[in-house]
Coordinates of C-alpha atoms in Angstrom, one line a residue:
X1 CA 99.7 61.5 94.6
X2 CA 102.1 63.5 96.9
X3 CA 103.8 66.8 96.0
X4 CA 107.2 67.9 98.0
X5 CA 108.7 70.9 98.1
X6 CA 112.0 72.1 100.0
X7 CA 113.2 75.6 99.3
X8 CA 116.4 76.8 100.7
X9 CA 116.7 80.9 100.2
X10 CA 119.5 81.8 97.8
X11 CA 119.9 78.2 96.6
X12 CA 116.7 77.0 95.1
X13 CA 113.7 74.4 95.0
X14 CA 114.4 71.1 95.4
X15 CA 110.7 69.2 94.1
X16 CA 109.4 65.6 94.2
X17 CA 106.1 64.2 93.0
X18 CA 105.5 60.6 94.7
X19 CA 102.7 58.0 94.4
X20 CA 102.0 56.9 97.8
X21 CA 99.6 54.1 99.4
X22 CA 97.1 56.0 101.5
X23 CA 97.7 53.4 104.0
X24 CA 101.2 54.4 104.7
X25 CA 101.9 55.3 108.2
X26 CA 102.7 59.4 108.9
X27 CA 106.5 58.0 109.6
X28 CA 106.6 55.8 106.6
X29 CA 105.3 58.6 104.5
X30 CA 108.1 61.1 106.0
X31 CA 110.6 58.3 105.1
X32 CA 109.8 58.1 101.5
X33 CA 109.7 61.6 101.1
X34 CA 113.4 62.0 102.4
X35 CA 114.3 59.3 100.6
X36 CA 113.2 61.0 97.4
X37 CA 115.0 64.0 98.3
X38 CA 118.2 61.7 99.0
X39 CA 118.4 63.3 102.7
X40 CA 121.4 61.9 104.5
X41 CA 119.8 59.6 107.3
X42 CA 116.3 58.9 105.7
X43 CA 117.1 55.2 105.1
X44 CA 117.6 54.5 108.7
X45 CA 115.3 57.0 110.3
X46 CA 112.8 54.2 111.4
X47 CA 114.9 51.3 112.1
X48 CA 117.9 53.0 113.0
X49 CA 121.4 51.5 111.8
X50 CA 121.7 48.2 113.9
X51 CA 123.7 45.7 112.1
X52 CA 125.0 47.9 109.5
X53 CA 128.8 48.2 109.4
X54 CA 130.2 51.6 110.1
X55 CA 126.7 52.7 111.6
X56 CA 128.6 55.0 113.8
X57 CA 129.7 56.8 110.9
X58 CA 126.4 57.3 109.1
X59 CA 124.3 60.3 109.1
X60 CA 121.4 60.2 111.5
X61 CA 118.3 62.7 111.6
X62 CA 118.0 64.0 115.1
X63 CA 114.3 65.2 115.1
X64 CA 111.4 65.4 112.7
X65 CA 107.8 66.3 112.6
X66 CA 104.6 66.7 110.1
X67 CA 102.4 69.6 111.0
X68 CA 99.3 69.0 109.4
X69 CA 95.8 70.9 109.5
X70 CA 92.5 69.2 108.6
X71 CA 88.7 70.5 109.9
X72 CA 90.5 73.4 111.0
X73 CA 92.3 71.7 113.6
X74 CA 96.6 71.6 113.4
X75 CA 97.7 67.9 114.4
X76 CA 101.5 67.6 115.0
X77 CA 103.0 64.1 114.3
X78 CA 106.2 63.1 115.8
X79 CA 108.0 60.5 118.0
X80 CA 107.0 62.7 121.1
X81 CA 103.5 64.3 119.8
X82 CA 101.0 62.6 117.9
X83 CA 101.0 59.1 116.9
X84 CA 103.3 58.7 113.6
X85 CA 101.4 55.3 112.9
X86 CA 98.3 57.2 111.7
X87 CA 97.9 56.4 108.0
X88 CA 98.4 59.0 105.3
X89 CA 94.7 59.0 103.9
X90 CA 94.0 60.1 107.9
X91 CA 96.6 62.8 108.5
X92 CA 96.4 64.8 105.0
X93 CA 93.5 63.5 103.0
X94 CA 93.1 63.4 99.2
X95 CA 93.8 67.2 99.0
X96 CA 95.7 68.1 102.5
X97 CA 99.0 70.3 103.0
X98 CA 101.5 69.6 105.6
X99 CA 104.8 71.0 106.8
X100 CA 107.4 68.4 107.4
X101 CA 110.4 69.9 110.1
X102 CA 113.6 68.0 109.7
X103 CA 116.4 69.1 111.9
X104 CA 115.1 72.4 111.4
X105 CA 114.5 72.5 107.8
X106 CA 111.1 72.5 106.3
X107 CA 109.3 70.5 103.4
X108 CA 105.9 71.3 102.2
X109 CA 103.9 68.2 101.3
X110 CA 100.6 68.4 99.6
X111 CA 98.2 65.5 98.7
X112 CA 96.6 65.5 95.2
X113 CA 93.9 63.4 94.7
X114 CA 94.3 59.6 94.5
X115 CA 94.9 57.1 91.8
X116 CA 93.4 53.4 91.6
X117 CA 95.8 50.8 92.8
X118 CA 95.7 46.9 93.7
X119 CA 97.9 44.7 95.8
X120 CA 100.9 45.0 93.4
X121 CA 100.9 48.5 93.1
X122 CA 104.4 49.5 94.8
X123 CA 103.4 51.7 98.2
X124 CA 105.8 54.3 97.3
X125 CA 107.1 55.4 93.9
X126 CA 109.2 58.5 93.0
X127 CA 107.7 59.6 89.5
X128 CA 109.5 62.8 88.9
X129 CA 111.7 65.2 90.7
X130 CA 113.5 68.4 89.7
X131 CA 115.8 71.3 90.9
X132 CA 115.1 75.2 90.5
X133 CA 117.6 77.9 91.1
X134 CA 116.5 80.7 92.9
X135 CA 116.5 84.0 90.9
X136 CA 119.9 85.1 90.0
X137 CA 121.3 81.9 91.3
X138 CA 123.4 80.1 88.6
X139 CA 122.1 76.6 87.9
X140 CA 125.8 75.3 87.8
X141 CA 127.5 75.2 91.6
X142 CA 130.7 76.0 89.9
X143 CA 130.0 79.3 88.8
X144 CA 130.0 80.5 92.7
X145 CA 133.1 82.0 93.5
X146 CA 133.4 80.4 97.1
X147 CA 133.6 76.3 96.7
X148 CA 130.6 75.2 98.5
X149 CA 128.9 78.8 99.2
X150 CA 125.9 77.0 97.3
X151 CA 126.1 73.5 98.6
X152 CA 122.7 72.4 100.2
X153 CA 123.5 72.6 104.0
X154 CA 122.8 68.8 104.6
X155 CA 124.3 67.9 101.3
X156 CA 121.2 67.3 98.9
X157 CA 121.7 66.8 95.5
X158 CA 120.6 69.0 92.7
X159 CA 120.1 66.1 90.0
X160 CA 117.4 63.4 90.6
X161 CA 118.2 59.6 90.0
X162 CA 115.2 58.4 89.8
X163 CA 116.0 54.5 89.5
X164 CA 118.4 54.7 92.6
X165 CA 115.5 56.6 94.3
X166 CA 113.2 53.7 93.8
X167 CA 115.4 51.1 94.9
X168 CA 115.7 53.1 97.9
X169 CA 112.0 53.2 98.2
X170 CA 111.6 49.6 97.3
X171 CA 114.2 48.2 99.0
X172 CA 117.1 46.4 97.6
X173 CA 115.6 42.6 99.0
X174 CA 112.4 43.2 97.1
X175 CA 114.0 44.4 94.0
X176 CA 116.1 41.4 93.9
X177 CA 112.7 39.3 94.7
X178 CA 111.0 41.4 91.6
X179 CA 114.0 40.7 89.1
X180 CA 114.0 37.1 90.3
X181 CA 110.8 36.6 88.7
X182 CA 111.7 38.3 85.5
X183 CA 113.0 36.3 82.2
X184 CA 116.6 35.4 82.5
X185 CA 117.7 37.1 79.3
X186 CA 115.6 40.3 79.9
X187 CA 117.0 40.3 83.8
X188 CA 120.7 40.1 82.3
X189 CA 120.0 43.0 80.0
X190 CA 118.5 45.4 82.6
X191 CA 121.2 44.3 85.3
X192 CA 123.8 45.0 82.7
X193 CA 122.5 48.3 81.8
X194 CA 121.8 49.2 85.6
X195 CA 118.1 50.1 84.5
X196 CA 116.2 50.1 87.7
X197 CA 113.4 52.4 86.2
X198 CA 111.4 49.8 85.4
X199 CA 111.2 48.0 88.7
X200 CA 108.0 49.6 89.8
X201 CA 106.5 48.4 86.4
X202 CA 107.6 45.1 86.9
X203 CA 106.2 44.9 90.5
X204 CA 102.8 46.1 89.3
X205 CA 102.7 43.3 86.6
X206 CA 102.8 40.8 89.6
X207 CA 105.0 38.2 87.3
X208 CA 104.7 35.7 90.3
X209 CA 101.1 35.0 89.4
X210 CA 100.7 32.5 86.7
X211 CA 99.4 34.5 83.1
X212 CA 95.9 33.6 81.9
X213 CA 96.5 32.9 78.3
X214 CA 94.5 30.8 76.1
X215 CA 96.8 27.3 74.8
X216 CA 96.7 28.8 71.0
X217 CA 98.2 31.9 72.2
X218 CA 100.7 30.3 74.4
X219 CA 102.0 27.9 71.5
X220 CA 102.6 31.2 69.6
X221 CA 104.1 33.4 72.3
X222 CA 106.3 30.5 73.4
X223 CA 108.8 31.2 70.5
X224 CA 109.5 34.9 71.5
X225 CA 111.9 36.4 71.1
X226 CA 111.9 34.8 67.6
X227 CA 115.2 36.9 66.7
X228 CA 119.0 35.3 67.0
X229 CA 121.3 38.3 67.1
X230 CA 121.8 40.0 70.5
X231 CA 120.5 43.4 69.1
X232 CA 117.3 41.9 67.6
X233 CA 116.5 40.0 70.9
X234 CA 117.2 43.1 72.7
X235 CA 115.0 45.2 70.5
X236 CA 112.1 42.4 70.8
X237 CA 112.6 42.7 74.8
X238 CA 112.4 46.5 74.5
X239 CA 109.2 46.4 72.6
X240 CA 107.4 43.9 74.9
X241 CA 108.5 46.0 78.1
X242 CA 107.5 49.4 76.3
X243 CA 104.2 47.8 75.3
X244 CA 103.5 46.3 79.0
X245 CA 103.0 50.2 79.9
X246 CA 100.0 50.0 78.2
X247 CA 100.5 53.2 76.5
X248 CA 99.6 54.5 73.0
X249 CA 102.1 53.8 70.1
X250 CA 103.9 57.3 70.2
X251 CA 104.8 56.7 73.8
X252 CA 105.6 52.8 73.6
X253 CA 107.9 53.8 70.6
X254 CA 109.5 56.5 72.8
X255 CA 110.2 53.8 75.8
X256 CA 111.4 51.4 73.4
X257 CA 113.7 53.5 71.8
X258 CA 114.9 55.2 75.2
X259 CA 115.4 51.5 76.8
X260 CA 117.6 50.4 73.7
X261 CA 119.7 53.7 74.1
X262 CA 120.3 52.5 77.8
X263 CA 121.3 49.2 76.9
X264 CA 124.1 50.9 74.7
X265 CA 122.8 49.7 71.3
X266 CA 123.4 51.9 68.2
X267 CA 122.7 51.9 64.5
X268 CA 126.3 50.3 64.0
X269 CA 125.3 47.2 66.3
X270 CA 122.5 46.8 63.4
X271 CA 124.6 47.1 60.7
X272 CA 123.4 50.4 59.8
X273 CA 126.1 53.0 58.4
X274 CA 125.7 56.7 57.9
X275 CA 122.7 58.0 56.6
X276 CA 121.7 61.6 56.1
X277 CA 121.7 63.2 59.4
X278 CA 122.4 59.8 61.3
X279 CA 125.6 58.5 62.2
X280 CA 126.5 54.7 62.5
X281 CA 127.1 55.4 66.4
X282 CA 123.8 57.0 67.0
X283 CA 120.8 55.3 68.9
X284 CA 118.4 53.5 67.1
X285 CA 115.1 54.9 66.3
X286 CA 111.8 53.5 67.0
X287 CA 111.4 52.1 63.4
X288 CA 114.5 50.7 63.1
X289 CA 114.0 48.7 66.6
X290 CA 110.8 47.4 65.0
X291 CA 112.6 46.3 62.1
X292 CA 115.3 44.6 63.8
X293 CA 112.6 42.8 66.1
X294 CA 109.9 42.3 62.8
X295 CA 109.8 38.4 63.5
X296 CA 109.0 38.9 67.5
X297 CA 106.5 41.8 66.3
X298 CA 104.5 39.1 63.8
X299 CA 103.9 37.0 67.0
X300 CA 102.8 39.9 68.9
X301 CA 100.3 41.0 66.2
X302 CA 99.0 37.5 65.5
X303 CA 98.0 37.3 69.1
X304 CA 97.0 41.0 69.3
X305 CA 99.3 41.9 71.7
X306 CA 100.9 44.9 70.0
X307 CA 99.4 48.2 70.1
X308 CA 96.0 48.5 67.9
X309 CA 94.8 51.8 67.2
X310 CA 91.6 52.8 65.6
X311 CA 88.0 53.5 66.5
X312 CA 85.1 51.1 66.7
X313 CA 83.9 52.3 63.1
X314 CA 87.2 51.8 61.5
X315 CA 88.1 48.8 59.0
X316 CA 88.5 45.4 60.9
X317 CA 92.0 44.6 61.2
X318 CA 93.6 41.3 60.1
X319 CA 94.8 40.6 63.4
X320 CA 92.8 40.3 66.7
X321 CA 92.2 43.3 68.8
X322 CA 92.4 42.3 72.6
X323 CA 91.3 44.0 75.5
X324 CA 93.8 45.7 77.9
X325 CA 93.3 43.0 80.2
X326 CA 94.2 40.0 77.7
X327 CA 97.1 42.1 76.6
X328 CA 98.4 42.5 80.0
X329 CA 98.2 39.0 80.8
X330 CA 100.1 38.4 77.5
X331 CA 103.2 40.7 78.4
X332 CA 103.1 38.8 81.8
X333 CA 103.4 35.6 80.2
X334 CA 106.2 37.0 78.0
X335 CA 108.2 38.8 81.1
X336 CA 107.9 35.3 83.3
X337 CA 110.9 33.6 84.8
X338 CA 109.6 30.2 84.3
X339 CA 109.3 30.3 80.7
X340 CA 113.0 30.2 80.1
X341 CA 113.1 26.9 82.2

């Protein structure tokens, strides 16, 4: 993991947390950091803007360098100094700190340990980001008396659009390839809602690889989703996307509710009127979503693909308890595009 912090006195702190492949070069790492900050010129800093319409009007980064100290020795990586092809793991290590200088502005980058990864884990993903104003500086730029007075000198936005950042990090062609491996019905839902947040998850699931599920399980899951209404089928898809994160029940419920809300479904779409503190136009709760997709939930539970919570000494459930590996294979099977053929 890499943490990036950029401070503008009188304005505030721009921060990002990224998951990066240690094999990325210094140049690729710098590009990922700048893309996560939405730094003008970051997208074209490696390959230029050749072949891009209106390239002469695009912002460009003039100079950049990464200064890193390892083993009591300061190394500088730039186009005119140290080799920018040096892997990140060599330049910063697992717990190193460096100073990235971009056209005179500084960004502190710190590596914080390492996480397990495989061949299908995205090389770069933005996990979180934020902005914290300095001291008495108001968070709302419109509060300042002089328009533009608090704008970042190069125009960095305060808000973080993680979906857009991760599309930029992954590349539009790769995103299209990942979505092309997804079940068409779910793909249409995600594209219709501009929901690219799940692209890194889908990439990690390696949907292009045939799922390893038994014939009996396959026959059951081929009936997914079992619902017939648009809201019911969307609820079923939301549940399986949430379950594929391999989270606990509470987290999976939160992801399911968030996804259904982002898709624009409300209680009214499910035929639910006002009740207590909930209006018909309010988002659906996780419990309501489970009720809408009850038949699909039964298919998942029958195969052991739903979240099972309990200790080894607990009462044995009537549905099978599967390993995380087996569950992951079932989610891969459900999400793959070929099933719709």
